[in-house]
Amino acid sequence: MKAVKFILMAVLISVGFTSCESNKLSEETITSLQLVKDELEIRALAEKFSDAANRKDGELFQSLWAKDAVWKIGPPINVEFKGKENMGASVTRMIGLWDFFVQLSGPGVVTINGEKATAKFYVNEVARKADDKSGNYNLSMYEDELIKENGKWVFLKRTYHTIYQEAPQYKGLIQQLPPVK
């Protein structure tokens, strides 16, 4: 959230607004600032999604979803989860199959329309099973529908599309992530 405030302050300075009371923001500037803030919050939401999955944090993961959310993972997995209350357990169960799992959230495109938005984010995932050390490496895209609930952006629908998948053998050393402070 500090980054959002910093960026908004930089935008205000760039449009010539200072703290003097005589300065007033135009309606257009206020709308533009709100769009910048919303986009930054949506991008942060996608990054929190990856962080929660990487740390197997079901509570954080569940907090990112709307009440009537749908998380759809397409081929080759083909699974769908429905309802916010199911999201935390679903991610810990799925990620729990792996000895380690890392998802890196990459570039994305966000389109905002009032209290609704759509987005596409590209992700890179690397994982390894504990038993046979078989791995999973993939490049994928999330196609998102988002809504603002109680002033906070959440996922209404998140659809996962695999672009490339490989099953290499990962025999390297695994280090556990430190706990969040």
mmCIF file of C-alpha atoms in Angstrom:
data_model
loop_
_atom_site.group_PDB
_atom_site.id
_atom_site.type_symbol
_atom_site.label_atom_id
_atom_site.label_comp_id
_atom_site.label_asym_id
_atom_site.label_seq_id
_atom_site.Cartn_x
_atom_site.Cartn_y
_atom_site.Cartn_z
ATOM 1 C CA MET A 1 0.000 0.000 0.000
ATOM 2 C CA LYS A 2 2.964 2.334 0.586
ATOM 3 C CA ALA A 3 3.925 1.893 -3.070
ATOM 4 C CA VAL A 4 0.412 2.884 -4.176
ATOM 5 C CA LYS A 5 0.542 6.064 -2.061
ATOM 6 C CA PHE A 6 4.019 6.905 -3.379
ATOM 7 C CA ILE A 7 2.940 6.468 -7.007
ATOM 8 C CA LEU A 8 -0.201 8.522 -6.477
ATOM 9 C CA MET A 9 1.876 11.291 -4.909
ATOM 10 C CA ALA A 10 4.248 11.194 -7.890
ATOM 11 C CA VAL A 11 1.274 11.487 -10.245
ATOM 12 C CA LEU A 12 -0.055 14.468 -8.275
ATOM 13 C CA ILE A 13 3.312 16.199 -8.486
ATOM 14 C CA SER A 14 3.555 15.483 -12.221
ATOM 15 C CA VAL A 15 0.217 17.223 -12.843
ATOM 16 C CA GLY A 16 1.416 20.249 -10.894
ATOM 17 C CA PHE A 17 -0.617 19.733 -7.737
ATOM 18 C CA THR A 18 0.970 20.832 -4.466
ATOM 19 C CA SER A 19 -0.353 21.001 -0.943
ATOM 20 C CA CYS A 20 -1.527 24.611 -1.302
ATOM 21 C CA GLU A 21 -5.244 24.994 -0.621
ATOM 22 C CA SER A 22 -5.707 27.083 -3.754
ATOM 23 C CA ASN A 23 -4.955 24.087 -5.950
ATOM 24 C CA LYS A 24 -7.941 21.980 -6.902
ATOM 25 C CA LEU A 25 -7.875 18.750 -8.836
ATOM 26 C CA SER A 26 -10.027 18.635 -11.923
ATOM 27 C CA GLU A 27 -12.648 15.898 -12.248
ATOM 28 C CA GLU A 28 -10.572 14.379 -15.042
ATOM 29 C CA THR A 29 -7.461 14.247 -12.821
ATOM 30 C CA ILE A 30 -9.413 12.657 -9.975
ATOM 31 C CA THR A 31 -10.794 10.018 -12.358
ATOM 32 C CA SER A 32 -7.314 9.344 -13.737
ATOM 33 C CA LEU A 33 -5.872 9.008 -10.246
ATOM 34 C CA GLN A 34 -8.628 6.576 -9.289
ATOM 35 C CA LEU A 35 -7.872 4.451 -12.370
ATOM 36 C CA VAL A 36 -4.160 4.407 -11.498
ATOM 37 C CA LYS A 37 -4.973 3.421 -7.907
ATOM 38 C CA ASP A 38 -7.385 0.692 -9.032
ATOM 39 C CA GLU A 39 -4.893 -0.756 -11.514
ATOM 40 C CA LEU A 40 -2.131 -0.828 -8.912
ATOM 41 C CA GLU A 41 -4.462 -2.571 -6.456
ATOM 42 C CA ILE A 42 -5.417 -5.186 -9.081
ATOM 43 C CA ARG A 43 -1.763 -5.836 -9.920
ATOM 44 C CA ALA A 44 -1.010 -6.188 -6.203
ATOM 45 C CA LEU A 45 -3.911 -8.663 -5.925
ATOM 46 C CA ALA A 46 -2.357 -10.864 -8.643
ATOM 47 C CA GLU A 47 0.981 -10.723 -6.838
ATOM 48 C CA LYS A 48 -0.675 -11.653 -3.521
ATOM 49 C CA PHE A 49 -2.263 -14.624 -5.303
ATOM 50 C CA SER A 50 1.181 -15.924 -6.297
ATOM 51 C CA ASP A 51 2.608 -15.197 -2.853
ATOM 52 C CA ALA A 52 -0.233 -17.027 -1.082
ATOM 53 C CA ALA A 53 0.168 -20.051 -3.389
ATOM 54 C CA ASN A 54 3.957 -20.071 -2.964
ATOM 55 C CA ARG A 55 3.638 -20.033 0.833
ATOM 56 C CA LYS A 56 0.624 -22.398 0.913
ATOM 57 C CA ASP A 57 -1.238 -19.677 2.829
ATOM 58 C CA GLY A 58 -4.870 -20.740 2.512
ATOM 59 C CA GLU A 59 -6.183 -17.871 4.643
ATOM 60 C CA LEU A 60 -4.559 -15.168 2.497
ATOM 61 C CA PHE A 61 -5.524 -17.029 -0.673
ATOM 62 C CA GLN A 62 -9.182 -17.200 0.380
ATOM 63 C CA SER A 63 -9.240 -13.465 1.180
ATOM 64 C CA LEU A 64 -8.514 -12.648 -2.476
ATOM 65 C CA TRP A 65 -11.842 -13.982 -3.782
ATOM 66 C CA ALA A 66 -15.425 -12.721 -4.107
ATOM 67 C CA LYS A 67 -18.195 -14.606 -2.321
ATOM 68 C CA ASP A 68 -19.423 -16.309 -5.526
ATOM 69 C CA ALA A 69 -15.966 -16.775 -7.042
ATOM 70 C CA VAL A 70 -14.936 -19.374 -9.601
ATOM 71 C CA TRP A 71 -11.362 -20.592 -10.066
ATOM 72 C CA LYS A 72 -11.033 -22.648 -13.222
ATOM 73 C CA ILE A 73 -7.857 -24.469 -14.179
ATOM 74 C CA GLY A 74 -7.991 -25.600 -17.802
ATOM 75 C CA PRO A 75 -6.217 -28.421 -19.639
ATOM 76 C CA PRO A 76 -4.346 -30.538 -18.833
ATOM 77 C CA ILE A 77 -5.625 -30.363 -15.212
ATOM 78 C CA ASN A 78 -9.293 -29.499 -15.843
ATOM 79 C CA VAL A 79 -10.583 -28.636 -12.392
ATOM 80 C CA GLU A 80 -12.931 -25.940 -11.106
ATOM 81 C CA PHE A 81 -13.485 -24.562 -7.602
ATOM 82 C CA LYS A 82 -16.519 -22.491 -6.649
ATOM 83 C CA GLY A 83 -17.228 -20.212 -3.703
ATOM 84 C CA LYS A 84 -14.850 -18.147 -1.604
ATOM 85 C CA GLU A 85 -15.161 -20.603 1.295
ATOM 86 C CA ASN A 86 -13.565 -23.363 -0.834
ATOM 87 C CA MET A 87 -10.588 -21.427 -2.157
ATOM 88 C CA GLY A 88 -8.208 -21.616 0.825
ATOM 89 C CA ALA A 89 -8.482 -25.394 1.202
ATOM 90 C CA SER A 90 -8.289 -25.946 -2.561
ATOM 91 C CA VAL A 91 -4.945 -24.175 -2.945
ATOM 92 C CA THR A 92 -3.346 -25.798 0.104
ATOM 93 C CA ARG A 93 -4.538 -29.239 -1.075
ATOM 94 C CA MET A 94 -3.280 -28.716 -4.656
ATOM 95 C CA ILE A 95 0.017 -27.088 -3.728
ATOM 96 C CA GLY A 96 0.462 -29.651 -0.946
ATOM 97 C CA LEU A 97 1.035 -32.293 -3.651
ATOM 98 C CA TRP A 98 4.373 -30.659 -4.427
ATOM 99 C CA ASP A 99 7.664 -30.810 -2.531
ATOM 100 C CA PHE A 100 8.059 -27.200 -3.575
ATOM 101 C CA PHE A 101 6.054 -24.814 -5.723
ATOM 102 C CA VAL A 102 6.932 -21.347 -7.017
ATOM 103 C CA GLN A 103 4.668 -19.184 -9.159
ATOM 104 C CA LEU A 104 6.058 -15.951 -10.550
ATOM 105 C CA SER A 105 3.469 -13.409 -11.602
ATOM 106 C CA GLY A 106 4.534 -11.575 -14.721
ATOM 107 C CA PRO A 107 3.225 -8.857 -16.983
ATOM 108 C CA GLY A 108 -0.445 -8.208 -17.358
ATOM 109 C CA VAL A 109 -3.092 -6.063 -18.979
ATOM 110 C CA VAL A 110 -5.834 -4.534 -16.830
ATOM 111 C CA THR A 111 -9.079 -2.949 -18.075
ATOM 112 C CA ILE A 112 -11.241 -1.173 -15.495
ATOM 113 C CA ASN A 113 -14.885 -0.261 -15.897
ATOM 114 C CA GLY A 114 -16.197 1.262 -12.673
ATOM 115 C CA GLU A 115 -16.503 -1.422 -9.982
ATOM 116 C CA LYS A 116 -15.628 -4.221 -12.432
ATOM 117 C CA ALA A 117 -12.432 -5.090 -14.252
ATOM 118 C CA THR A 118 -10.864 -7.678 -16.506
ATOM 119 C CA ALA A 119 -7.216 -8.639 -16.611
ATOM 120 C CA LYS A 120 -4.727 -11.039 -18.142
ATOM 121 C CA PHE A 121 -1.589 -11.991 -16.224
ATOM 122 C CA TYR A 122 1.176 -14.295 -17.404
ATOM 123 C CA VAL A 123 2.753 -16.682 -14.888
ATOM 124 C CA ASN A 124 5.715 -19.019 -14.751
ATOM 125 C CA GLU A 125 5.530 -22.018 -12.423
ATOM 126 C CA VAL A 126 8.123 -24.489 -11.219
ATOM 127 C CA ALA A 127 7.261 -27.378 -8.897
ATOM 128 C CA ARG A 128 8.573 -30.786 -7.808
ATOM 129 C CA LYS A 129 6.894 -33.843 -6.312
ATOM 130 C CA ALA A 130 8.423 -35.196 -3.102
ATOM 131 C CA ASP A 131 8.184 -38.881 -3.962
ATOM 132 C CA ASP A 132 9.813 -39.261 -7.383
ATOM 133 C CA LYS A 133 11.332 -35.779 -7.862
ATOM 134 C CA SER A 134 9.351 -35.351 -11.069
ATOM 135 C CA GLY A 135 8.904 -31.738 -11.886
ATOM 136 C CA ASN A 136 6.467 -29.380 -13.464
ATOM 137 C CA TYR A 137 7.514 -26.338 -15.425
ATOM 138 C CA ASN A 138 4.908 -24.267 -17.190
ATOM 139 C CA LEU A 139 4.143 -20.928 -18.687
ATOM 140 C CA SER A 140 0.520 -19.903 -18.395
ATOM 141 C CA MET A 141 -1.930 -17.047 -18.547
ATOM 142 C CA TYR A 142 -4.647 -16.111 -16.081
ATOM 143 C CA GLU A 143 -7.762 -14.549 -17.553
ATOM 144 C CA ASP A 144 -9.510 -12.625 -14.773
ATOM 145 C CA GLU A 145 -12.821 -11.014 -13.948
ATOM 146 C CA LEU A 146 -12.661 -8.801 -10.879
ATOM 147 C CA ILE A 147 -15.102 -6.802 -8.806
ATOM 148 C CA LYS A 148 -14.810 -4.311 -6.012
ATOM 149 C CA GLU A 149 -16.364 -5.683 -2.802
ATOM 150 C CA ASN A 150 -16.480 -3.432 0.242
ATOM 151 C CA GLY A 151 -13.990 -1.079 -1.429
ATOM 152 C CA LYS A 152 -11.495 -3.890 -2.149
ATOM 153 C CA TRP A 153 -10.684 -5.565 -5.487
ATOM 154 C CA VAL A 154 -11.226 -9.350 -5.479
ATOM 155 C CA PHE A 155 -11.307 -12.111 -8.065
ATOM 156 C CA LEU A 156 -14.778 -13.039 -9.283
ATOM 157 C CA LYS A 157 -13.463 -15.519 -11.834
ATOM 158 C CA ARG A 158 -9.925 -16.641 -12.544
ATOM 159 C CA THR A 159 -9.295 -18.962 -15.493
ATOM 160 C CA TYR A 160 -5.898 -20.593 -15.920
ATOM 161 C CA HIS A 161 -4.690 -21.356 -19.464
ATOM 162 C CA THR A 162 -1.509 -23.416 -19.879
ATOM 163 C CA ILE A 163 0.641 -22.183 -22.757
ATOM 164 C CA TYR A 164 3.622 -24.522 -22.321
ATOM 165 C CA GLN A 165 4.236 -27.435 -19.959
ATOM 166 C CA GLU A 166 7.205 -29.678 -19.360
ATOM 167 C CA ALA A 167 7.926 -32.396 -16.792
ATOM 168 C CA PRO A 168 11.668 -32.241 -16.076
ATOM 169 C CA GLN A 169 13.467 -34.021 -13.240
ATOM 170 C CA TYR A 170 14.403 -31.559 -10.486
ATOM 171 C CA LYS A 171 17.034 -33.099 -8.229
ATOM 172 C CA GLY A 172 18.334 -29.919 -6.597
ATOM 173 C CA LEU A 173 18.290 -28.833 -2.976
ATOM 174 C CA ILE A 174 15.091 -27.252 -1.647
ATOM 175 C CA GLN A 175 15.159 -24.464 0.937
ATOM 176 C CA GLN A 176 11.946 -23.643 2.805
ATOM 177 C CA LEU A 177 10.660 -20.075 2.683
ATOM 178 C CA PRO A 178 11.018 -18.138 5.950
ATOM 179 C CA PRO A 179 7.798 -17.359 7.832
ATOM 180 C CA VAL A 180 6.141 -14.019 7.127
ATOM 181 C CA LYS A 181 6.785 -11.432 9.821
#
